[in-house]
Amino acid sequence: MASLLRRLVDWARSRSPWMIHYCAACGAVEFPPLVMSPLDWERYGYMPVPSPRQADFVAGMGYLTRKTVKLMINLFRQTPNPKFVVAGCNCTATGGLYWDSYATYKRLDDFFTVSGWVPGCMPMPDDWTALITDLRRQIYEGLKGDKLKDAEEFIARVEEGERKWREEYFAKPQPPVNYAFKETYPECEERYERVKLCVTSVRRERLKTALAELKEKGFVLLSNIDAVDYPKNGVIELYYFVENKDDSSQVALKTFVPRSEPEIESVHDLYPNALFIEREVYEMMGVVFKGHPELRKWILDGNWEGPPPLRKDVDTATYVVKTFYGGDKYGR
Amino acid sequence: MAGRYTLYFGPQHPGAPGNVGFRLEMEGERVVRAELIPGFLHRGFEKMMENRKWENSYVLSYRFCVEDPDPFEVAYAEALDMVFKVDPPPKAKYFRMIQAEFSRIASHMFWTHFMLGSVGLRTPAYWALAAREEILKWFAWVTGHRIYHNFSVPGGIRSDVPQDFQSRTLDLTYRVEDLVKDVEKAVLGNRVFKRRTRGVGVIKGETALRLGATGPVVRGGGLAYDVRKLAPYERYDSVNFEVPVGEVGDAYDRALVRFREVHESLKIIRQAAMEVRPGGPYRVKIPLTAPPGRGYARVESARGEYTVHVTSVGGRSPYRVRFKSPSMPLLTTVLDYIIKNEEVTIADFPVVLASLDPCAPDIDR
């Protein structure tokens, strides 16, 4: 009798597999067509639920950044038993296209046991349909679902190694400055008519006055800040792209900071969005913006503990292959 | 609940625009400060592209905005055209325009689903996704894939177009137009939609531009700022289209602008499709190593101006690639401005977010 009841419960549960509504990565873009028109997954009893406490399974959809993995572990802990983990897309299985990315973990089954795989980049919607029929079978057969592996130890080990690398990196002496620079502002030194771009050079001491002048002339939009690292010359070049509100012509102000003392004045009082672009350049390139009210890790927070990854002498690809693939991937 | 408290919103939340979080400071029901928590989608594209060869790197160039990848792809192809100093055949340029405009329509339809989800109108959202599905099928037919197309390559397009390209493309524009008209009528004329969006999230065009934003947020505020008109790339100088603008700059105006833009995009596609015929040159061969120099491209994506800056020092790989993020100012400076200047309650917060139409992965890259 009891077993009959259990089978009835399993049957009922298999007819309503609910997933945590968590759009973890690019694979999630195929879910609206799956769940809504034209494929209508609700006929399988599927529903995305906002709370993990109501869910039956959690799906990894695409690449797993380190921050996302930490969150997924958290979500998985809150899901009631029996719970299932499914892995969609190639990146959850092997690292996929982002095999040399310093900010992603390569395999979902380093962290959980996994009940279903959907290959492809991105998987076609029918592949997901095959997955859900299989998941329904697994729930109906009363399988116990998936477990968490010793994930936190792995994460802590990786992050500890990166912190050590960061210390070593900043303890190293910087090469001397060997760089030819001529101030040309306000004349253009390169001009590209088709994209309406004018490149001009200015020393870093005069950068802020030059930007203030340009802003007076109508260049009110700060489009972007680019930083290019030249370890051989011992400098980091900075490009400030500003845009005119009337004819949308752009000026790229080129300047440089020595790598031994990468400091420059913040321009957030002229351009409010510089606050965030500067913060990004700081964490990626290690350029310090003086006068910035909140210079801290932002995008890399929780993703990367090592030295500024966009510096040219930080070889993240070799590091990733050594740490996550045991030193052998694509001939590296 | 009275008094100040902190509330975390997202990343696992149906109202969050993708995988980003917010730390909200609340006063009762009102949001007084919203701090963006990005990084859940960071892969480090700029570093990865330095590790790839020229001909491999463009596979990565568009993957940081899933909803609207093609303008990004076109921009990188254009920047590399500039690095290699090649001029693609006219057919390739027209095709790139068609690709980018279809992507814009698909993105706006996807946005409709997202926006209506936050307002609570589910039915037109289904219709919008059906319209998007038609475009995805067209992409699968021409390029071989639904979402990521990888069709605009440096020097032109990857392969020739199918035999019946013109007739099927024109046919699709009329089918999509019918579907979009239904959605438009059900959304813009709807009383619930008007009540939820009129006067919510007001920002003027000029202000938004000063805060770093471009695209429909600026145009909704009454400023006709569009790179396709102001600095035409590909062959946008040879087609007729208008730049729709709003008046007030609230969420409703932004919706209006996006729906009008869909019709303008269809107009562009119809004109450009006339120039794309099967046969003839479609791609210029580029050498394996690039000359030292600079590549720069500016395109109008569905979320505003997008630029890519490529630095080449010669050799087989790019030395440095830098992308602009069109969505970053939307969720930082623009959102701050809106929250400071009007009373945004927690119920309106997802509406404001959706009306800005941010693309979460393009903040992180």
XYZ file of C-alpha atoms in Angstrom:
697
model
C 0.000 0.000 0.000
C 2.753 2.375 1.065
C 4.729 1.636 -2.058
C 1.628 2.219 -4.170
C 1.170 5.591 -2.527
C 4.803 6.434 -3.126
C 4.471 5.547 -6.781
C 1.410 7.756 -7.028
C 3.320 10.645 -5.455
C 6.273 10.106 -7.789
C 3.948 9.990 -10.764
C 2.290 13.232 -9.706
C 5.633 14.917 -9.103
C 6.979 13.824 -12.475
C 4.055 15.639 -14.065
C 5.109 18.955 -12.584
C 8.868 19.491 -12.849
C 9.462 23.028 -11.666
C 12.715 24.870 -12.260
C 14.268 27.714 -10.298
C 13.728 30.871 -12.332
C 17.382 31.757 -12.611
C 18.699 32.961 -15.966
C 22.310 32.061 -15.303
C 23.857 32.697 -18.729
C 23.253 32.991 -22.458
C 21.417 29.663 -22.740
C 18.506 31.324 -20.947
C 17.648 33.231 -24.110
C 16.123 30.070 -25.593
C 13.820 29.623 -22.613
C 11.124 32.157 -23.497
C 10.477 30.404 -26.851
C 10.432 27.105 -24.977
C 8.164 28.102 -22.160
C 5.935 30.494 -24.097
C 5.118 30.428 -27.799
C 5.745 28.393 -29.864
C 6.819 25.323 -27.848
C 4.761 25.770 -24.689
C 6.477 23.670 -22.076
C 3.582 24.069 -19.698
C 2.034 21.049 -21.363
C 4.736 19.014 -19.582
C 3.749 20.606 -16.292
C 6.920 22.682 -16.356
C 7.012 26.039 -14.611
C 9.777 28.490 -13.687
C 9.367 29.261 -9.987
C 10.788 32.317 -8.253
C 11.734 30.520 -5.041
C 14.160 27.587 -4.765
C 11.994 26.159 -1.989
C 9.308 25.236 -4.509
C 11.665 23.906 -7.147
C 12.499 20.409 -8.334
C 15.532 21.195 -10.399
C 18.104 23.831 -11.138
C 19.600 24.287 -14.590
C 23.015 25.614 -15.498
C 22.453 27.425 -18.779
C 25.796 28.170 -20.300
C 29.105 29.359 -18.909
C 29.542 29.315 -15.151
C 31.226 32.400 -13.820
C 32.639 31.942 -10.358
C 30.122 34.290 -8.816
C 27.267 32.390 -10.438
C 28.578 29.057 -9.181
C 28.635 30.354 -5.603
C 25.063 31.509 -6.035
C 23.980 28.217 -7.559
C 25.423 26.294 -4.619
C 23.424 28.555 -2.352
C 20.235 28.001 -4.341
C 20.803 24.268 -4.480
C 21.095 24.069 -0.683
C 17.682 25.699 -0.305
C 15.922 23.319 -2.696
C 14.020 20.467 -0.996
C 14.969 16.837 -1.690
C 14.919 15.085 -4.122
C 16.465 17.742 -6.312
C 18.056 17.542 -9.706
C 20.805 19.443 -11.483
C 20.820 19.661 -15.255
C 23.533 21.160 -17.406
C 22.641 22.919 -20.618
C 25.110 24.085 -23.276
C 28.724 23.145 -23.941
C 30.290 25.578 -21.508
C 28.843 23.827 -18.460
C 30.314 20.549 -19.684
C 33.837 21.436 -20.800
C 34.326 25.167 -20.497
C 33.382 25.367 -24.162
C 34.351 28.486 -26.022
C 35.520 30.170 -22.833
C 38.126 27.503 -22.084
C 40.783 30.142 -21.352
C 38.566 32.515 -19.395
C 39.957 33.408 -15.988
C 36.518 34.127 -14.533
C 34.641 30.904 -15.219
C 34.653 27.414 -13.777
C 34.812 24.856 -16.497
C 32.599 21.982 -15.450
C 29.362 21.861 -13.534
C 30.107 18.321 -12.350
C 33.076 19.596 -10.367
C 30.462 20.965 -8.001
C 27.361 18.796 -8.286
C 26.432 15.383 -9.582
C 24.467 16.059 -12.752
C 21.354 14.230 -13.950
C 20.981 15.512 -17.480
C 23.101 17.096 -20.164
C 21.995 19.170 -23.123
C 24.808 19.693 -25.633
C 25.057 22.489 -28.167
C 25.893 26.175 -28.414
C 23.162 27.053 -27.961
C 21.141 23.853 -27.730
C 18.167 23.822 -30.071
C 14.852 24.017 -28.202
C 14.021 20.409 -29.108
C 17.138 19.258 -27.242
C 15.766 20.821 -24.083
C 12.496 19.006 -24.726
C 14.372 15.699 -24.818
C 15.886 16.661 -21.483
C 12.593 17.352 -19.791
C 11.082 14.030 -20.875
C 14.135 12.292 -19.438
C 13.881 14.275 -16.228
C 10.235 13.302 -15.921
C 11.247 9.661 -16.246
C 13.897 10.048 -13.548
C 11.446 11.641 -11.152
C 8.836 8.996 -11.906
C 11.281 6.185 -11.213
C 11.905 7.722 -7.808
C 15.596 8.491 -8.315
C 17.223 10.291 -5.435
C 18.471 13.250 -7.426
C 21.773 15.076 -7.160
C 24.248 15.937 -4.425
C 26.687 18.701 -3.745
C 30.357 17.725 -4.003
C 33.098 19.235 -1.841
C 32.768 22.403 -3.863
C 33.767 24.978 -1.301
C 37.185 23.442 -0.666
C 37.899 23.555 -4.385
C 36.845 27.199 -4.659
C 38.887 28.191 -1.593
C 41.978 26.423 -2.940
C 41.749 28.202 -6.286
C 41.219 31.620 -4.726
C 44.078 31.159 -2.263
C 46.470 30.457 -5.131
C 45.341 33.601 -6.920
C 45.831 35.795 -3.879
C 49.407 34.549 -3.613
C 49.955 35.310 -7.297
C 48.662 38.853 -6.776
C 51.117 39.483 -3.941
C 54.004 38.136 -5.990
C 52.975 40.206 -8.983
C 52.929 43.506 -7.152
C 56.213 42.748 -5.362
C 58.016 42.529 -8.722
C 59.945 45.649 -9.842
C 58.500 47.453 -12.849
C 60.513 48.070 -16.027
C 61.804 51.652 -16.582
C 59.885 53.999 -18.869
C 61.186 53.923 -22.424
C 58.489 55.649 -24.394
C 58.362 58.482 -26.954
C 55.472 60.847 -26.411
C 54.670 64.147 -28.046
C 51.825 66.349 -26.926
C 49.692 67.356 -29.910
C 46.490 68.573 -28.267
C 44.452 70.411 -29.618
C 45.618 69.308 -33.108
C 44.679 65.859 -34.378
C 47.525 63.438 -34.973
C 45.321 60.778 -36.577
C 42.012 61.469 -38.202
C 39.426 58.910 -39.368
C 36.735 60.631 -41.398
C 34.311 57.735 -41.728
C 33.915 57.166 -37.988
C 34.420 60.879 -37.236
C 37.275 60.175 -34.882
C 40.212 62.432 -34.092
C 43.071 61.056 -31.983
C 45.172 63.555 -30.067
C 47.785 63.272 -27.310
C 47.963 65.118 -24.043
C 50.163 64.715 -20.948
C 48.434 63.271 -17.938
C 48.882 66.443 -15.897
C 46.874 68.366 -18.488
C 44.291 65.686 -19.231
C 41.595 67.062 -16.978
C 41.904 70.635 -18.259
C 41.785 69.324 -21.828
C 38.638 67.314 -21.091
C 37.039 70.341 -19.422
C 37.798 72.397 -22.534
C 36.319 69.755 -24.793
C 33.213 69.562 -22.634
C 32.753 73.298 -23.063
C 32.876 72.773 -26.822
C 29.981 70.309 -26.692
C 31.732 66.981 -26.104
C 29.381 66.086 -23.266
C 29.287 62.309 -23.627
C 32.111 60.163 -22.310
C 31.905 57.155 -24.570
C 34.623 54.956 -23.156
C 38.050 54.745 -21.573
C 40.529 52.330 -23.108
C 43.765 51.255 -21.458
C 46.508 49.528 -23.426
C 49.415 47.967 -21.593
C 52.972 48.083 -23.023
C 55.269 46.254 -20.581
C 58.294 46.647 -22.895
C 57.970 50.431 -22.795
C 56.986 50.417 -19.139
C 53.786 52.394 -19.721
C 50.028 52.024 -19.886
C 48.372 54.117 -22.586
C 44.956 55.546 -21.822
C 42.420 56.705 -24.380
C 39.466 58.859 -23.343
C 36.773 58.817 -26.030
C 34.443 61.807 -25.793
C 31.568 62.536 -28.129
C 29.976 65.746 -29.364
C 26.239 66.048 -28.781
C 25.574 68.000 -31.988
C 27.309 66.129 -34.795
C 28.423 63.038 -32.845
C 32.087 63.532 -33.787
C 34.500 61.920 -31.361
C 37.842 62.884 -29.904
C 40.172 60.284 -28.447
C 42.488 61.876 -25.892
C 45.574 59.737 -25.621
C 47.748 59.892 -22.559
C 49.985 57.543 -20.633
C 50.914 56.557 -17.108
C 54.152 54.787 -16.146
C 53.645 51.226 -14.913
C 55.732 51.925 -11.827
C 53.298 54.617 -10.704
C 49.982 54.114 -12.552
C 48.071 57.083 -11.193
C 45.860 59.589 -12.936
C 43.244 62.073 -11.849
C 39.636 60.937 -11.888
C 37.268 62.802 -14.222
C 33.994 61.719 -12.623
C 33.053 65.316 -11.757
C 33.078 66.169 -15.471
C 31.478 62.966 -16.706
C 29.308 61.094 -14.164
C 29.561 57.739 -15.938
C 33.358 57.878 -15.613
C 32.764 56.713 -12.043
C 31.989 53.235 -13.305
C 34.240 53.054 -16.347
C 37.180 54.138 -14.175
C 36.309 51.519 -11.623
C 36.392 48.909 -14.360
C 39.744 50.122 -15.709
C 41.100 50.060 -12.145
C 40.248 46.438 -11.507
C 41.170 45.188 -14.974
C 44.354 47.204 -15.549
C 45.424 48.343 -12.119
C 45.350 52.044 -12.982
C 44.604 54.120 -9.867
C 42.286 57.089 -10.327
C 43.040 59.789 -7.762
C 39.972 61.467 -6.306
C 37.643 58.586 -7.174
C 35.276 58.182 -4.202
C 34.833 54.405 -4.413
C 37.694 52.656 -6.145
C 37.159 48.980 -5.474
C 36.628 45.649 -7.172
C 33.303 45.616 -8.916
C 32.907 43.277 -11.864
C 35.780 41.075 -10.746
C 34.488 40.949 -7.162
C 33.992 37.251 -6.459
C 35.281 36.296 -9.890
C 39.013 36.767 -9.724
C 41.510 37.266 -6.896
C 44.711 37.450 -8.898
C 46.623 40.401 -10.400
C 44.878 42.813 -12.830
C 43.985 40.341 -15.591
C 44.249 42.632 -18.602
C 47.902 43.454 -17.949
C 49.992 41.937 -20.708
C 52.419 40.143 -18.399
C 49.582 38.320 -16.612
C 49.216 35.113 -18.606
C 45.781 33.976 -17.536
C 45.424 31.367 -20.291
C 48.382 29.299 -19.083
C 47.191 29.677 -15.512
C 43.686 28.474 -16.385
C 44.940 25.493 -18.367
C 47.249 24.520 -15.511
C 44.606 24.928 -12.805
C 41.463 23.598 -14.460
C 42.625 21.266 -17.212
C 45.741 19.791 -15.580
C 48.039 21.531 -18.045
C 46.873 20.020 -21.302
C 44.333 21.687 -23.530
C 44.444 22.524 -27.219
C 48.187 21.955 -27.395
C 49.085 24.435 -24.696
C 7.201 48.816 6.895
C 8.632 52.118 8.010
C 12.230 53.170 8.440
C 15.280 52.524 6.322
C 16.295 49.041 5.392
C 18.343 47.232 2.770
C 16.840 44.884 0.236
C 18.653 42.677 -2.200
C 16.984 42.441 -5.588
C 18.212 39.788 -7.975
C 20.130 38.142 -9.552
C 17.741 35.248 -8.969
C 14.539 37.238 -9.334
C 11.952 37.226 -12.129
C 11.995 41.042 -12.260
C 15.768 41.360 -12.553
C 17.016 42.131 -16.062
C 19.034 38.960 -16.446
C 21.790 37.859 -14.132
C 22.535 41.109 -12.274
C 21.757 42.089 -8.733
C 20.868 45.299 -6.949
C 21.335 46.429 -3.411
C 18.362 48.666 -2.731
C 18.106 51.087 0.108
C 14.458 51.407 0.976
C 12.402 53.880 2.933
C 9.090 52.192 3.482
C 7.977 51.304 -0.013
C 10.204 53.775 -1.755
C 13.558 52.950 -3.318
C 15.985 55.694 -2.311
C 19.204 54.213 -3.622
C 20.017 51.371 -5.986
C 23.515 50.011 -6.213
C 24.308 47.691 -9.081
C 26.004 44.374 -8.330
C 27.474 43.184 -11.634
C 29.963 40.430 -12.392
C 27.749 37.361 -12.574
C 28.335 37.197 -16.328
C 31.959 38.299 -16.562
C 34.085 36.135 -18.833
C 36.885 38.509 -19.724
C 36.342 38.869 -23.453
C 38.982 41.538 -23.821
C 41.630 39.156 -22.499
C 40.382 36.114 -24.377
C 40.473 37.931 -27.699
C 44.131 38.725 -27.182
C 44.750 34.975 -26.987
C 42.930 34.255 -30.250
C 44.110 34.630 -33.830
C 42.457 37.318 -35.957
C 40.223 34.829 -37.731
C 39.191 33.170 -34.461
C 38.647 36.270 -32.413
C 35.478 37.407 -34.121
C 33.675 34.313 -32.860
C 33.861 35.942 -29.433
C 33.063 39.452 -30.563
C 29.264 39.336 -30.229
C 28.615 36.893 -27.408
C 28.160 39.448 -24.690
C 24.648 40.441 -25.648
C 22.509 37.399 -26.367
C 19.371 39.326 -27.170
C 20.945 41.521 -29.792
C 24.266 40.036 -30.974
C 24.437 41.219 -34.576
C 25.303 44.934 -34.248
C 28.244 43.828 -32.090
C 29.312 41.340 -34.713
C 29.017 43.939 -37.477
C 31.014 46.434 -35.410
C 33.910 44.067 -34.871
C 33.925 43.081 -38.540
C 34.019 46.789 -39.428
C 36.854 47.502 -37.019
C 38.882 44.662 -38.525
C 38.121 45.952 -42.026
C 39.775 49.148 -40.866
C 42.777 47.331 -39.382
C 43.312 45.269 -42.544
C 42.449 48.253 -44.767
C 39.963 46.322 -46.901
C 36.659 47.493 -48.316
C 33.977 44.776 -48.355
C 31.821 44.369 -51.492
C 28.569 46.426 -51.446
C 26.467 43.295 -51.199
C 28.149 42.356 -47.929
C 27.532 45.839 -46.548
C 23.847 45.671 -47.385
C 23.597 42.218 -45.894
C 25.208 43.399 -42.670
C 22.549 46.091 -42.463
C 19.749 43.558 -42.901
C 21.310 41.370 -40.241
C 21.678 44.206 -37.751
C 18.144 45.480 -38.331
C 16.542 42.057 -37.951
C 18.486 41.687 -34.751
C 17.136 45.030 -33.552
C 13.563 43.908 -34.212
C 14.157 40.587 -32.458
C 15.672 42.425 -29.522
C 12.770 44.871 -29.267
C 10.305 41.987 -29.371
C 12.216 40.209 -26.649
C 12.151 43.441 -24.677
C 8.354 43.585 -25.140
C 8.036 40.198 -23.489
C 10.235 41.356 -20.634
C 8.516 44.712 -20.188
C 5.031 43.208 -20.279
C 6.115 40.603 -17.771
C 6.915 43.370 -15.305
C 3.630 45.156 -15.999
C 1.543 41.997 -15.886
C 0.270 41.772 -19.450
C 1.187 38.246 -20.447
C -0.806 37.708 -23.649
C 0.825 40.257 -26.015
C 4.156 39.001 -24.688
C 3.374 35.642 -26.290
C 2.611 37.356 -29.592
C 5.850 39.323 -29.443
C 7.825 36.129 -28.963
C 6.014 34.605 -31.921
C 7.189 37.537 -34.063
C 10.725 37.066 -32.786
C 10.526 33.360 -33.590
C 9.869 34.159 -37.254
C 13.088 36.181 -37.354
C 15.065 33.472 -35.589
C 13.855 30.978 -38.196
C 15.035 33.327 -40.942
C 18.435 33.545 -39.255
C 18.608 29.767 -38.969
C 17.817 29.495 -42.673
C 20.407 32.026 -43.853
C 23.245 31.650 -41.338
C 22.651 28.218 -39.837
C 21.890 29.255 -36.300
C 19.089 30.862 -34.378
C 20.825 33.057 -31.812
C 24.514 33.554 -32.625
C 25.045 33.951 -36.335
C 28.727 34.635 -36.903
C 27.981 35.746 -40.434
C 29.639 39.134 -40.747
C 33.331 38.382 -40.946
C 36.216 40.753 -41.632
C 36.180 41.493 -45.344
C 32.508 40.771 -45.987
C 30.074 38.000 -45.137
C 30.862 34.352 -44.469
C 29.047 32.789 -47.415
C 26.753 33.697 -50.252
C 23.035 34.179 -49.642
C 20.523 31.453 -50.681
C 18.848 31.564 -54.097
C 15.419 32.817 -53.043
C 16.860 35.257 -50.517
C 15.080 38.395 -51.735
C 11.584 36.982 -51.971
C 11.730 35.176 -48.649
C 13.219 38.169 -46.831
C 10.597 40.563 -48.185
C 7.888 38.069 -47.367
C 9.189 37.868 -43.806
C 9.135 41.644 -43.355
C 5.420 41.713 -44.169
C 4.674 38.782 -41.890
C 6.594 40.368 -39.032
C 4.888 43.686 -39.644
C 1.461 42.094 -39.221
C 2.470 40.414 -35.983
C 4.115 43.558 -34.612
C 1.044 45.667 -35.384
C -1.063 43.356 -33.238
C 1.378 43.586 -30.353
C 1.628 47.346 -30.709
C -2.120 47.796 -30.605
C -2.478 45.539 -27.597
C 0.307 47.304 -25.701
C 0.290 51.002 -26.508
C -3.492 51.346 -26.438
C -3.872 49.354 -23.265
C -5.128 51.286 -20.236
C -3.195 49.200 -17.745
C 0.020 49.699 -19.680
C -0.525 53.454 -19.887
C -1.254 53.730 -16.178
C 1.847 51.766 -15.241
C 4.241 53.578 -17.570
C 3.058 57.183 -18.017
C 5.200 59.483 -15.895
C 7.383 56.640 -14.649
C 11.137 56.872 -15.103
C 11.229 60.308 -16.695
C 14.545 61.435 -18.152
C 15.162 64.035 -20.847
C 17.291 63.209 -23.847
C 20.021 65.740 -23.226
C 20.314 64.734 -19.564
C 20.587 61.081 -20.490
C 23.322 61.874 -22.996
C 25.302 63.731 -20.340
C 24.990 60.692 -18.097
C 26.535 58.514 -20.783
C 23.419 56.871 -22.200
C 22.508 56.605 -25.882
C 19.843 54.811 -27.873
C 16.085 54.617 -27.192
C 16.508 56.166 -23.736
C 17.856 59.353 -25.316
C 15.445 59.282 -28.243
C 12.493 58.682 -25.929
C 13.481 61.941 -24.219
C 13.062 63.902 -27.422
C 16.590 63.993 -28.844
C 17.006 62.447 -32.307
C 20.438 61.027 -31.592
C 21.242 58.057 -33.787
C 24.657 57.015 -35.085
C 23.039 55.544 -38.196
C 22.150 59.101 -39.204
C 24.946 61.119 -37.642
C 27.935 58.960 -38.567
C 26.583 56.475 -41.129
C 28.387 53.159 -41.313
C 27.906 50.388 -43.916
C 25.411 51.892 -46.397
C 23.019 53.624 -44.025
C 23.610 56.823 -45.975
C 21.865 55.319 -49.009
C 18.582 54.207 -47.386
C 15.603 56.274 -46.283
C 14.442 56.023 -42.711
C 13.418 58.270 -39.878
C 14.596 58.486 -36.305
C 11.527 58.292 -34.081
C 11.567 60.405 -30.928
C 9.327 60.720 -27.890
C 8.354 63.820 -25.967
C 8.272 63.371 -22.214
C 10.963 60.744 -21.821
C 8.979 58.395 -19.589
C 8.693 54.616 -19.848
C 5.732 54.923 -22.205
C 7.690 57.108 -24.627
C 10.531 54.655 -24.668
C 8.094 51.871 -25.532
C 6.624 54.042 -28.282
C 10.052 54.763 -29.719
C 10.945 51.078 -29.746
C 7.771 50.097 -31.587
C 8.259 52.849 -34.154
C 11.855 51.789 -34.584
C 10.691 48.317 -35.551
C 8.777 49.807 -38.475
C 11.757 51.923 -39.522
C 13.960 48.836 -39.379
C 11.550 46.968 -41.632
C 11.749 49.886 -44.055
C 15.551 49.673 -44.070
C 15.469 45.914 -44.596
C 13.140 46.242 -47.595
C 15.432 48.762 -49.254
C 18.613 46.851 -48.462
C 17.195 43.488 -49.588
C 16.846 44.935 -53.087
C 20.646 45.161 -53.286
C 21.430 41.646 -52.097
C 21.301 39.042 -54.855
C 22.867 35.589 -54.920
C 26.047 35.336 -57.002
C 28.855 37.841 -57.283
C 31.575 38.750 -54.790
C 30.634 38.693 -51.122
C 33.953 38.593 -49.299
C 37.423 40.042 -49.648
C 40.172 37.727 -48.517
C 42.183 39.132 -45.641
C 45.819 38.196 -44.948
C 46.857 36.105 -41.953
C 48.867 38.867 -40.304
C 47.610 42.385 -39.769
C 49.522 45.619 -40.296
C 50.116 47.693 -37.142
C 47.435 50.290 -36.644
C 44.083 51.051 -35.196
C 40.567 49.830 -35.866
C 37.530 51.701 -34.691
C 33.856 51.154 -35.363
C 30.694 52.795 -34.122
C 27.302 51.220 -34.586
C 23.813 51.790 -33.235
C 22.756 48.699 -31.328
C 19.270 48.219 -29.923
C 20.508 49.696 -26.641
C 22.440 52.642 -27.975
C 25.770 53.442 -29.461
C 28.342 50.719 -29.311
C 31.988 51.196 -30.173
C 34.917 48.853 -30.489
C 38.555 49.932 -30.450
C 41.132 47.469 -31.760
C 44.846 48.087 -31.306
C 47.112 46.114 -33.602
C 50.899 45.917 -33.370
C 51.060 43.491 -36.288
C 51.211 39.723 -35.960
C 48.551 37.048 -35.811
C 46.402 38.295 -32.912
C 44.889 41.582 -31.776
C 47.054 43.389 -29.213
C 44.126 44.924 -27.393
C 40.376 45.028 -27.989
C 38.166 47.366 -26.033
C 34.369 47.396 -26.116
C 31.999 50.079 -24.996
C 29.123 48.888 -22.879
C 25.860 50.541 -23.942
C 24.014 49.177 -20.907
C 26.401 50.202 -18.157
C 25.237 53.860 -17.921
C 21.604 52.715 -18.022
C 21.830 50.724 -14.812
C 24.220 53.053 -13.009
C 23.965 56.784 -13.760
C 20.547 56.864 -15.457
C 18.923 54.674 -12.829
C 20.467 56.824 -10.084
C 19.086 59.947 -11.728
C 15.563 58.496 -11.990
C 15.528 57.284 -8.400
C 16.773 60.638 -7.100
C 14.264 62.688 -9.080
C 11.021 60.831 -8.628
C 9.333 58.503 -6.226
C 10.071 54.986 -7.408
C 8.319 52.353 -5.325
C 9.394 48.744 -5.200
C 6.446 47.874 -7.471
C 7.601 50.375 -10.101
C 11.239 49.417 -9.868
C 11.016 46.438 -12.300
C 9.013 48.627 -14.699
C 11.722 51.296 -14.676
C 14.410 48.644 -15.148
C 12.593 46.993 -18.022
C 11.837 50.283 -19.742
C 15.571 51.073 -19.865
C 16.132 47.708 -21.575
C 19.576 46.864 -20.221
C 21.424 43.840 -21.476
C 23.039 42.358 -18.391
C 25.979 40.468 -19.970
C 27.170 43.535 -21.835
C 27.858 45.334 -18.535
C 30.160 42.540 -17.437
C 31.588 41.266 -20.735
